Short mmCIF file of C-alpha atoms and ligand atoms in Angstrom, two decimals:
data_model
loop_
_atom_site.label_atom_id
_atom_site.label_comp_id
_atom_site.label_asym_id
_atom_site.label_seq_id
_atom_site.Cartn_x
_atom_site.Cartn_y
_atom_site.Cartn_z
CA UNK O 1 -20.47 4.19 -7.00
CA UNK O 2 -20.63 1.42 -4.44
CA UNK O 3 -17.75 0.42 -2.22
CA UNK O 4 -17.33 -2.14 0.53
CA UNK O 5 -17.08 -0.35 3.86
CA UNK O 6 -15.22 -2.16 6.65
CA UNK O 7 -17.14 -0.10 9.20
CA UNK O 8 -20.62 -1.23 8.11
CA UNK O 9 -19.43 -4.55 6.59
CA UNK O 10 -21.64 -3.90 3.56
CA UNK O 11 -21.21 -2.60 0.04
CA UNK O 12 -22.50 0.95 0.46
CA UNK O 13 -23.23 3.85 -1.85
CA UNK O 14 -20.18 6.09 -1.80
CA UNK O 15 -21.07 9.41 -0.16
CA UNK O 16 -19.05 12.44 0.79
CA UNK O 17 -19.53 15.07 3.48
CA UNK O 18 -19.08 17.91 1.02
CA UNK O 19 -20.63 17.40 -2.40
CA UNK O 20 -18.12 16.55 -5.09
CA UNK O 21 -15.11 16.55 -2.76
CA UNK O 22 -13.42 13.46 -1.32
CA UNK O 23 -11.21 13.80 1.73
CA UNK O 24 -9.04 10.72 1.53
CA UNK O 25 -6.39 9.56 3.99
CA UNK O 26 -3.87 6.78 3.45
CA UNK O 27 -1.61 5.19 6.03
CA UNK O 28 1.86 5.58 4.62
CA UNK O 29 4.87 3.28 4.86
CA UNK O 30 7.02 2.66 7.92
CA UNK O 31 10.35 3.64 6.41
CA UNK O 32 12.72 1.24 8.17
CA UNK O 33 13.17 -0.94 5.11
CA UNK O 34 12.20 -1.21 1.45
CA UNK O 35 8.48 -1.57 0.75
CA UNK O 36 7.72 -5.11 -0.32
CA UNK O 37 5.46 -5.89 -3.24
CA UNK O 38 2.64 -6.70 -0.77
CA UNK O 39 2.74 -3.18 0.66
CA UNK O 40 2.75 -1.93 -2.91
CA UNK O 41 -0.34 -4.00 -3.77
CA UNK O 42 -2.17 -1.92 -1.16
CA UNK O 43 -0.79 1.38 -2.50
CA UNK O 44 -1.65 0.37 -6.07
CA UNK O 45 -5.27 -0.42 -5.24
CA UNK O 46 -5.58 2.86 -3.32
CA UNK O 47 -4.11 4.60 -6.36
CA UNK O 48 -6.72 3.02 -8.63
CA UNK O 49 -9.44 4.09 -6.20
CA UNK O 50 -8.17 7.67 -6.08
CA UNK O 51 -7.86 7.87 -9.87
CA UNK O 52 -11.29 6.38 -10.41
CA UNK O 53 -12.86 8.91 -8.03
CA UNK O 54 -11.19 11.65 -10.05
CA UNK O 55 -12.33 9.96 -13.29
CA UNK O 56 -15.97 10.18 -12.24
CA UNK O 57 -15.53 13.84 -11.36
CA UNK O 58 -14.66 14.10 -7.67
CA UNK O 59 -12.14 16.61 -6.44
CA UNK O 60 -9.96 14.28 -4.34
CA UNK O 61 -7.88 15.73 -1.54
CA UNK O 62 -5.52 13.05 -0.39
CA UNK O 63 -3.05 12.98 2.48
CA UNK O 64 -0.55 10.32 3.49
CA UNK O 65 1.81 10.09 6.45
CA UNK O 66 5.31 8.68 6.51
CA UNK O 67 5.89 6.67 9.69
CA UNK O 68 9.38 7.59 10.83
CA UNK O 69 8.83 7.21 14.58
CA UNK O 70 6.66 5.32 17.06
CA UNK O 71 5.74 2.10 15.19
CA UNK O 72 6.84 -0.69 17.50
CA UNK O 73 7.60 -4.24 16.51
CA UNK O 74 4.61 -5.45 18.53
CA UNK O 75 1.06 -4.17 18.24
CA UNK O 76 0.74 -4.52 22.02
CA UNK O 77 2.97 -1.42 22.44
CA UNK O 78 5.87 -3.59 23.45
CA UNK O 79 8.99 -4.38 21.49
CA UNK O 80 11.39 -2.04 19.80
CA UNK O 81 10.72 1.00 17.61
CA UNK O 82 10.99 -0.35 14.05
CA UNK O 83 12.96 2.70 12.96
CA UNK O 84 15.53 2.25 15.75
CA UNK O 85 15.83 -1.41 14.84
CA UNK O 86 16.33 -0.54 11.15
CA UNK O 87 18.97 2.09 11.96
CA UNK O 88 20.91 -0.39 14.11
CA UNK O 89 20.75 -3.00 11.36
CA UNK O 90 22.38 -0.59 8.93
CA UNK O 91 24.67 1.27 11.37
CA UNK O 92 23.02 4.54 10.39
CA UNK O 93 20.93 7.17 12.14
CA UNK O 94 17.13 6.95 12.18
CA UNK O 95 16.87 10.07 10.03
CA UNK O 96 19.32 8.65 7.49
CA UNK O 97 17.34 5.47 6.99
CA UNK O 98 14.06 7.43 7.01
CA UNK O 99 15.30 9.48 4.07
CA UNK O 100 16.78 6.50 2.24
CA UNK O 101 13.62 4.39 2.46
CA UNK O 102 11.20 7.26 1.86
CA UNK O 103 13.06 8.01 -1.39
CA UNK O 104 13.10 4.30 -2.28
CA UNK O 105 9.35 4.07 -1.62
CA UNK O 106 8.51 6.91 -3.98
CA UNK O 107 10.83 5.50 -6.63
CA UNK O 108 8.94 2.19 -6.41
CA UNK O 109 5.66 4.10 -6.66
CA UNK O 110 6.91 5.82 -9.79
CA UNK O 111 7.88 2.50 -11.37
CA UNK O 112 4.39 1.19 -10.65
CA UNK O 113 2.63 4.34 -11.91
CA UNK O 114 1.31 5.16 -8.43
CA UNK O 115 0.49 8.87 -8.16
CA UNK O 116 2.02 10.73 -5.22
CA UNK O 117 -0.66 11.92 -2.77
CA UNK O 118 -1.15 15.71 -2.67
CA UNK O 119 0.05 16.06 0.90
CA UNK O 120 2.74 13.87 2.46
CA UNK O 121 3.66 14.35 6.10
CA UNK O 122 6.51 12.63 7.97
CA UNK O 123 5.38 11.96 11.55
CA UNK O 124 8.50 13.56 13.04
CA UNK O 125 7.51 16.93 11.55
CA UNK O 126 4.25 17.02 13.52
CA UNK O 127 5.27 16.11 17.07
CA UNK O 128 4.14 19.48 18.52
CA UNK O 129 0.65 18.85 17.06
CA UNK O 130 0.52 15.34 18.53
CA UNK O 131 1.35 16.77 21.98
CA UNK O 132 -1.49 19.33 21.63
CA UNK O 133 -4.03 16.60 20.84
CA UNK O 134 -2.78 14.25 23.59
CA UNK O 135 -3.05 17.12 26.11
CA UNK O 136 -6.61 17.76 25.04
CA UNK O 137 -7.49 14.03 25.32
CA UNK O 138 -6.08 14.06 28.85
CA UNK O 139 -8.11 17.18 29.77
CA UNK O 140 -11.26 15.52 28.43
CA UNK O 141 -10.63 12.43 30.57
CA UNK O 142 -9.79 10.05 27.72
CA UNK O 143 -6.12 9.64 28.60
CA UNK O 144 -4.24 8.67 31.76
CA UNK O 145 -0.61 8.53 32.82
CA UNK O 146 0.73 5.29 34.21
CA UNK O 147 4.30 4.11 34.66
CA UNK O 148 5.50 7.23 32.82
CA UNK O 149 3.54 6.63 29.60
CA UNK O 150 0.31 8.34 28.50
CA UNK O 151 -2.42 5.84 27.59
CA UNK O 152 -5.75 6.18 25.82
CA UNK O 153 -8.58 4.76 27.96
CA UNK O 154 -10.58 2.62 25.55
CA UNK O 155 -13.31 1.95 28.12
CA UNK O 156 -14.39 5.59 27.60
CA UNK O 157 -14.95 5.17 23.90
CA UNK O 158 -18.29 4.09 22.48
CA UNK O 159 -18.26 1.39 19.79
CA UNK O 160 -14.54 0.82 20.25
CA UNK O 161 -14.58 -2.54 18.50
CA UNK O 162 -16.99 -1.72 15.65
CA UNK O 163 -14.48 -1.50 12.81
CA UNK O 164 -12.67 -4.70 13.79
CA UNK O 165 -15.87 -6.52 14.81
CA UNK O 166 -14.48 -7.11 18.33
CA UNK O 167 -16.54 -8.58 21.14
CA UNK O 168 -17.77 -5.92 23.60
CA UNK O 169 -17.64 -8.38 26.46
CA UNK O 170 -16.03 -6.22 29.15
CA UNK O 171 -14.26 -9.22 30.71
CA UNK O 172 -12.39 -9.81 27.48
CA UNK O 173 -11.09 -6.28 27.66
CA UNK O 174 -9.45 -6.49 31.07
CA UNK O 175 -5.70 -6.58 31.35
CA UNK O 176 -4.15 -9.86 32.42
CA UNK O 177 -7.02 -12.08 31.18
CA UNK O 178 -4.99 -13.63 28.39
CA UNK O 179 -1.72 -15.22 29.26
CA UNK O 180 -0.68 -15.72 25.63
CA UNK O 181 -0.02 -12.08 24.83
CA UNK O 182 2.83 -9.91 25.97
CA UNK O 183 0.79 -7.33 27.88
CA UNK O 184 1.78 -4.03 29.36
CA UNK O 185 0.44 -4.20 32.92
CA UNK O 186 0.31 -0.41 33.24
CA UNK O 187 -2.80 -0.47 31.07
CA UNK O 188 -6.24 -0.31 32.69
CA UNK O 189 -7.91 -2.15 29.80
CA UNK O 190 -6.44 -4.65 27.44
CA UNK O 191 -6.94 -2.50 24.35
CA UNK O 192 -5.66 0.76 25.86
CA UNK O 193 -2.76 2.05 23.84
CA UNK O 194 0.14 4.41 24.25
CA UNK O 195 -0.24 8.00 23.07
CA UNK O 196 3.12 9.10 24.39
CA UNK O 197 6.06 7.01 25.59
CA UNK O 198 8.38 8.37 28.24
CA UNK O 199 9.39 5.50 30.43
CA UNK O 200 10.42 2.76 28.12
CA UNK O 201 12.97 0.11 27.84
CA UNK O 202 14.42 1.67 24.71
CA UNK O 203 17.15 3.74 26.29
CA UNK O 204 18.78 4.07 22.93
CA UNK O 205 15.71 5.73 21.41
CA UNK O 206 17.45 8.24 19.23
CA UNK O 207 14.54 10.56 18.53
CA UNK O 208 12.96 12.15 21.58
CA UNK O 209 11.07 15.33 22.29
CA UNK O 210 10.17 17.31 25.41
CA UNK O 211 6.56 17.05 26.45
CA UNK O 212 4.38 17.81 29.51
CA UNK O 213 4.87 14.14 30.49
CA UNK O 214 8.64 14.11 30.16
CA UNK O 215 11.06 13.50 27.33
CA UNK O 216 9.82 10.82 24.99
CA UNK O 217 8.17 10.10 21.68
CA UNK O 218 4.67 9.59 20.27
CA UNK O 219 2.78 6.35 19.81
CA UNK O 220 2.08 5.20 16.27
CA UNK O 221 -1.70 5.64 16.09
CA UNK O 222 -1.82 9.31 17.14
CA UNK O 223 0.19 10.34 14.07
CA UNK O 224 -2.45 9.33 11.54
CA UNK O 225 -5.31 10.93 13.49
CA UNK O 226 -3.46 14.24 13.85
CA UNK O 227 -2.07 14.37 10.31
CA UNK O 228 -5.50 13.62 8.89
CA UNK O 229 -7.39 16.08 11.13
CA UNK O 230 -4.88 18.84 10.47
CA UNK O 231 -4.90 18.46 6.66
CA UNK O 232 -8.36 17.14 5.86
CA UNK O 233 -10.52 18.55 8.65
CA UNK O 234 -12.96 16.92 11.07
CA UNK O 235 -15.01 15.06 8.46
CA UNK O 236 -13.06 12.42 6.65
CA UNK O 237 -14.77 10.56 3.78
CA UNK O 238 -12.37 7.73 3.09
CA UNK O 239 -9.59 6.09 5.05
CA UNK O 240 -7.42 3.39 3.45
CA UNK O 241 -4.87 0.77 4.36
CA UNK O 242 -4.12 -2.93 4.30
CA UNK O 243 -6.34 -5.30 6.31
CA UNK O 244 -3.66 -5.67 9.02
CA UNK O 245 -4.28 -1.99 9.82
CA UNK O 246 -7.89 -2.62 10.87
CA UNK O 247 -6.86 -3.64 14.36
CA UNK O 248 -5.38 -2.09 16.37
CA UNK O 249 -4.21 0.83 14.21
CA UNK O 250 -7.43 2.05 12.58
CA UNK O 251 -9.57 1.04 15.54
CA UNK O 252 -7.39 3.25 17.76
CA UNK O 253 -7.36 6.08 15.24
CA UNK O 254 -11.17 6.17 15.37
CA UNK O 255 -11.25 6.08 19.19
CA UNK O 256 -8.84 8.97 19.68
CA UNK O 257 -10.03 11.12 16.75
CA UNK O 258 -13.69 10.92 17.80
CA UNK O 259 -12.80 11.55 21.45
CA UNK O 260 -10.89 14.65 20.36
CA UNK O 261 -13.44 16.15 17.95
CA UNK O 262 -16.55 14.95 19.80
CA UNK O 263 -18.38 13.52 16.77
CA UNK O 264 -18.14 10.87 14.07
CA UNK O 265 -14.94 11.18 12.10
CA UNK O 266 -14.60 8.93 9.05
CA UNK O 267 -17.54 7.35 7.28
CA UNK O 268 -15.88 4.92 4.82
CA UNK O 269 -13.04 2.50 5.41
CA UNK O 270 -11.29 0.81 2.49
CA UNK O 271 -8.98 -2.13 3.22
CA UNK O 272 -6.90 -4.13 0.79
CA UNK O 273 -6.35 -7.83 1.44
CA UNK O 274 -2.85 -9.15 1.73
CA UNK O 275 -0.43 -10.40 -0.82
CA UNK O 276 0.82 -13.78 0.37
CA UNK O 277 3.61 -16.00 -0.77
CA UNK O 278 3.57 -19.75 -0.40
CA UNK O 279 4.66 -19.42 3.25
CA UNK O 280 1.89 -16.94 4.19
CA UNK O 281 1.61 -13.16 4.47
CA UNK O 282 4.45 -11.24 2.90
CA UNK O 283 5.98 -9.17 5.67
CA UNK O 284 9.11 -7.15 6.24
CA UNK O 285 9.69 -8.67 9.66
CA UNK O 286 10.13 -12.13 8.09
CA UNK O 287 13.43 -10.86 6.74
CA UNK O 288 13.06 -12.16 3.19
CA UNK O 289 10.64 -10.30 1.01
CA UNK O 290 10.22 -9.26 -2.57
CA UNK O 291 10.75 -5.73 -3.75
CA UNK O 292 10.25 -3.95 -7.06
CA UNK O 293 14.04 -4.00 -7.57
CA UNK O 294 14.15 -7.78 -7.12
CA UNK O 295 11.47 -8.14 -9.80
CA UNK O 296 13.30 -5.76 -12.10
CA UNK O 297 16.59 -7.58 -11.62
CA UNK O 298 14.85 -10.76 -12.62
CA UNK O 299 13.78 -9.00 -15.78
CA UNK O 300 10.14 -8.19 -15.02
CA UNK O 301 8.56 -4.93 -16.04
CA UNK O 302 7.05 -3.45 -12.81
CA UNK O 303 3.87 -2.76 -14.79
CA UNK O 304 3.47 -6.50 -15.35
CA UNK O 305 3.21 -6.74 -11.54
CA UNK O 306 0.62 -3.95 -11.57
CA UNK O 307 -1.29 -5.93 -14.21
CA UNK O 308 -1.01 -9.08 -12.04
CA UNK O 309 -2.55 -7.20 -9.08
CA UNK O 310 -5.33 -5.57 -11.09
CA UNK O 311 -6.42 -8.96 -12.41
CA UNK O 312 -7.64 -9.85 -8.95
CA UNK O 313 -10.14 -8.15 -6.63
CA UNK O 314 -8.68 -6.01 -3.84
CA UNK O 315 -10.78 -7.79 -1.18
CA UNK O 316 -9.38 -11.21 -2.02
CA UNK O 317 -6.05 -12.43 -0.71
CA UNK O 318 -3.61 -12.81 -3.58
CA UNK O 319 -0.89 -15.44 -3.70
CA UNK O 320 2.30 -14.48 -5.41
CA UNK O 321 4.28 -17.10 -7.35
CA UNK O 322 6.71 -16.55 -10.17
CA UNK O 323 4.58 -18.83 -12.35
CA UNK O 324 1.55 -16.61 -11.97
CA UNK O 325 3.65 -13.48 -12.46
CA UNK O 326 5.08 -15.06 -15.64
CA UNK O 327 1.55 -15.60 -16.92
CA UNK O 328 0.64 -12.00 -16.21
CA UNK O 329 3.89 -10.73 -17.71
CA UNK O 330 3.22 -12.62 -20.94
CA UNK O 331 -0.38 -11.46 -21.09
CA UNK O 332 0.75 -7.91 -20.39
CA UNK O 333 3.33 -7.98 -23.22
CA UNK O 334 0.69 -9.28 -25.64
CA UNK O 335 -1.81 -6.68 -24.53
CA UNK O 336 0.79 -3.93 -24.91
CA UNK O 337 1.73 -5.20 -28.37
CA UNK O 338 -1.91 -5.27 -29.49
CA UNK O 339 -2.52 -1.72 -28.29
CA UNK O 340 0.73 -0.55 -29.91
CA UNK O 341 -0.31 -1.92 -33.27
CA UNK O 342 -3.55 0.09 -33.34
CA UNK O 343 -3.53 2.74 -36.03
CA UNK O 344 -3.87 6.39 -35.00
CA UNK O 345 -5.65 7.38 -38.22
CA UNK O 346 -9.39 7.94 -38.58
CA UNK O 347 -12.38 9.34 -36.70
CA UNK O 348 -13.48 8.32 -33.22
CA UNK O 349 -16.93 6.73 -33.09
CA UNK O 350 -18.32 8.46 -30.01
CA UNK O 351 -21.25 6.07 -29.51
CA UNK O 352 -18.93 3.12 -29.38
CA UNK O 353 -16.47 5.00 -27.18
CA UNK O 354 -19.23 5.86 -24.70
CA UNK O 355 -20.43 2.31 -24.60
CA UNK O 356 -16.89 1.08 -23.75
CA UNK O 357 -16.55 3.70 -21.03
CA UNK O 358 -19.93 2.69 -19.62
CA UNK O 359 -18.82 -0.94 -19.41
CA UNK O 360 -15.66 0.18 -17.63
CA UNK O 361 -17.68 2.27 -15.18
CA UNK O 362 -20.08 -0.59 -14.56
CA UNK O 363 -17.14 -2.75 -13.49
CA UNK O 364 -15.53 -0.11 -11.31
CA UNK O 365 -18.77 1.24 -9.83
CA UNK O 366 -19.44 -2.04 -8.10
CA UNK O 367 -16.72 -2.22 -5.47
CA UNK O 368 -13.82 -1.41 -7.77
CA UNK O 369 -13.83 -4.56 -9.86
CA UNK O 370 -10.49 -4.07 -11.58
CA UNK O 371 -10.43 -7.66 -12.90
CA UNK O 372 -13.64 -6.91 -14.80
CA UNK O 373 -12.18 -3.58 -15.95
CA UNK O 374 -9.22 -5.47 -17.45
CA UNK O 375 -11.71 -7.69 -19.29
CA UNK O 376 -13.24 -4.52 -20.75
CA UNK O 377 -9.82 -3.69 -22.24
CA UNK O 378 -9.87 -7.04 -24.06
CA UNK O 379 -13.48 -6.50 -25.13
CA UNK O 380 -12.46 -3.17 -26.67
CA UNK O 381 -9.63 -4.83 -28.59
CA UNK O 382 -11.89 -7.65 -29.79
CA UNK O 383 -14.70 -5.34 -30.87
CA UNK O 384 -15.49 -4.20 -34.40
CA UNK O 385 -14.75 -0.55 -33.55
CA UNK O 386 -12.10 1.19 -35.63
CA UNK O 387 -8.56 1.54 -34.27
CA UNK O 388 -8.77 5.18 -33.14
CA UNK O 389 -11.96 4.47 -31.21
CA UNK O 390 -10.25 1.53 -29.55
CA UNK O 391 -7.26 3.69 -28.72
CA UNK O 392 -9.45 6.47 -27.33
CA UNK O 393 -11.27 4.02 -25.06
CA UNK O 394 -8.05 2.39 -23.89
CA UNK O 395 -6.46 5.77 -23.19
CA UNK O 396 -9.39 6.77 -20.99
CA UNK O 397 -9.52 3.47 -19.13
CA UNK O 398 -5.78 3.56 -18.66
CA UNK O 399 -5.96 7.00 -17.06
CA UNK O 400 -7.32 4.98 -14.10
CA UNK O 401 -5.64 1.58 -14.45
CA UNK O 402 -2.26 3.16 -15.32
CA UNK O 403 -0.82 0.16 -17.12
CA UNK O 404 1.27 2.31 -19.42
CA UNK O 405 -1.04 1.58 -22.37
CA UNK O 406 -1.86 5.20 -23.10
CA UNK O 407 -0.49 6.08 -26.54
CA UNK O 408 1.44 2.78 -26.60
CA UNK O 409 3.75 2.59 -29.59
CA UNK O 410 5.46 -0.32 -31.24
CA UNK O 411 9.10 -0.40 -30.36
CA UNK O 412 11.63 -0.98 -33.09
CA UNK O 413 12.60 -4.65 -33.00
CA UNK O 414 15.98 -5.31 -31.48
CA UNK O 415 18.62 -7.34 -33.27
CA UNK O 416 19.06 -10.51 -31.26
CA UNK O 417 22.28 -12.50 -31.14
CA UNK O 418 20.83 -15.89 -30.17
CA UNK O 419 24.19 -17.60 -30.17
CA UNK O 420 25.57 -15.19 -27.57
CA UNK O 421 22.46 -15.50 -25.37
CA UNK O 422 22.63 -19.29 -25.44
CA UNK O 423 26.30 -19.13 -24.52
CA UNK O 424 25.47 -16.93 -21.52
CA UNK O 425 22.62 -19.30 -20.54
CA UNK O 426 25.12 -22.19 -20.49
CA UNK O 427 27.60 -20.14 -18.46
CA UNK O 428 24.84 -19.35 -15.98
CA UNK O 429 23.84 -23.02 -15.69
CA UNK O 430 27.47 -23.90 -15.03
CA UNK O 431 27.74 -21.14 -12.39
CA UNK O 432 24.61 -22.46 -10.65
CA UNK O 433 26.02 -25.97 -10.71
CA UNK O 434 29.11 -24.62 -8.95
CA UNK O 435 26.89 -22.76 -6.46
CA UNK O 436 28.27 -19.45 -7.78
CA UNK O 437 24.87 -17.76 -7.46
CA UNK O 438 26.35 -14.26 -7.61
CA UNK O 439 27.66 -14.97 -11.12
CA UNK O 440 24.37 -16.62 -12.13
CA UNK O 441 22.41 -13.58 -10.93
CA UNK O 442 24.86 -11.25 -12.64
CA UNK O 443 24.26 -12.96 -16.01
CA UNK O 444 20.48 -12.78 -15.54
CA UNK O 445 20.75 -9.11 -14.63
CA UNK O 446 23.04 -8.27 -17.55
CA UNK O 447 20.62 -9.86 -20.03
CA UNK O 448 17.61 -8.28 -18.35
CA UNK O 449 19.16 -4.85 -18.79
CA UNK O 450 19.24 -5.60 -22.51
CA UNK O 451 15.55 -6.54 -22.40
CA UNK O 452 16.21 -10.28 -22.53
CA UNK O 453 14.31 -12.22 -19.89
CA UNK O 454 15.42 -15.67 -18.82
CA UNK O 455 12.72 -18.20 -17.99
CA UNK O 456 13.73 -21.23 -15.95
CA UNK O 457 11.67 -24.32 -16.68
CA UNK O 458 12.14 -27.95 -15.59
CA UNK O 459 13.37 -28.62 -19.15
CA UNK O 460 16.03 -25.88 -18.97
CA UNK O 461 16.30 -22.14 -19.47
CA UNK O 462 14.70 -20.30 -22.35
CA UNK O 463 14.48 -16.58 -23.02
CA UNK O 464 12.09 -13.98 -24.24
CA UNK O 465 12.58 -10.49 -25.57
CA UNK O 466 10.75 -7.77 -23.70
P1 LIG I 501 3.94 -0.67 6.76
O1 LIG I 501 5.05 -0.07 5.94
O2 LIG I 501 4.30 -1.95 7.42
O3 LIG I 501 3.39 0.35 7.74
O4 LIG I 501 2.77 -1.06 5.74
C1 LIG I 501 2.37 -0.23 4.67
C2 LIG I 501 1.03 -0.68 4.11
O5 LIG I 501 1.12 -2.01 3.54
C3 LIG I 501 -0.09 -0.78 5.15
O6 LIG I 501 -1.27 -0.25 4.57
C4 LIG I 501 -0.22 -2.25 5.41
O7 LIG I 501 -1.52 -2.57 5.84
C5 LIG I 501 0.06 -2.82 4.03
N1 LIG I 501 0.55 -4.22 4.03
C6 LIG I 501 1.40 -4.82 4.88
N2 LIG I 501 1.65 -6.11 4.52
C7 LIG I 501 0.92 -6.33 3.39
C8 LIG I 501 0.74 -7.47 2.51
N3 LIG I 501 1.37 -8.63 2.69
N4 LIG I 501 -0.10 -7.32 1.45
C9 LIG I 501 -0.74 -6.14 1.21
N5 LIG I 501 -0.60 -5.03 2.00
C10 LIG I 501 0.21 -5.12 3.07
ZN1 LIG I 502 -2.21 5.12 9.90
#
């Protein structure tokens, strides 16, 4: 298999340290709010990657953290802890919102058929281990204390900017050179980052721990290094995240992990491009963002969103619009219906089955081309193979794509009362005219729960049965 590697910037042969075993680490969510569908694009593509590695026979050991402390609103180690900000917003404790949004995240994953990683570690459960590693970095001369915080000294690390393709011009790396960024003047070098915060402006930091440097809390980057090293060992094969994680998060993870273990840490870096909306990158900090529940309330099947994402390559930015989701949702319903109508009687033609699986592998083996893999599903349906062979191929392919097509069955047709639906559509239009959007949304939701999806067009509202 070949996979693009952000570290080498080439499509490389996928190799592992131990034959047949993949040690895979995924940066988990910061649980101060719901995950938006952009975050979930990243988790879905990582899920496809994990399942495909298993499909071709690897034993995948996968770990993910849950960020419930230390991720500040600014990458320059300034700003507020996102968790503290989220807790204030909801008048709850940090631990309450951490639980609420961790549960919500895994519910979204379930709706999107994303498998739970084997090992999941909340950062707050590992603080003692972070302190041990920070102490060791300080003893080795990679960390310094300034203004009460412990910093990692990036000037000591070789190839600091390799992953992010940063300039190694030393002048660029000095503090105070750029006036456009909010810099922490305690740092010796511009890219130095906090391993442990003690002196900070966040007096209301709710979660704090004792440490050799005073009461405080860990920086964000140290959590992923420690959680990965502790659970997956010193040789990591695959590290994943969205492209915004490349710098500074993953760059800093490499610097501190390699300083701690004294050798190369992770060989392959997999990054998923962003989901954008028409205003740019979808992000939680913008305030308005789309979640799986929003899509469901509008009547979309979450798997139609999965289908929408798989139709495009993970290394290309993807723009979300309701029009394009509608197209995918319609295509998904048709695909599901076609698979459902396949008979389960007869004998599987193994030659044909193998040839379908080979086409699927060909697509996935070259940098996880899920769009091509979806085309293979259509090729199977169009082929002259008998129905059971088609079903067998689709079941196997869907063990990776997870579009809910495995053993798809035709649902019994619902009785539809068109008159009633049209009456509700008129009531909704009237509510919208009167700016009573709550009522309008309520009608949409009520119908969606019955499997009736409203489609707004310039010519008026129509509906479809899911
Ligand atoms: P966070 O919860 O902010 O720590 O992000 C969780 C994951 O989502 C990380 O891997 C991010 O890189 C990724 N991510 C953030 N924004 C987007 C986006 N708009 N599209 C795709 N992935 C994203
Ligand atoms: Zn991370």
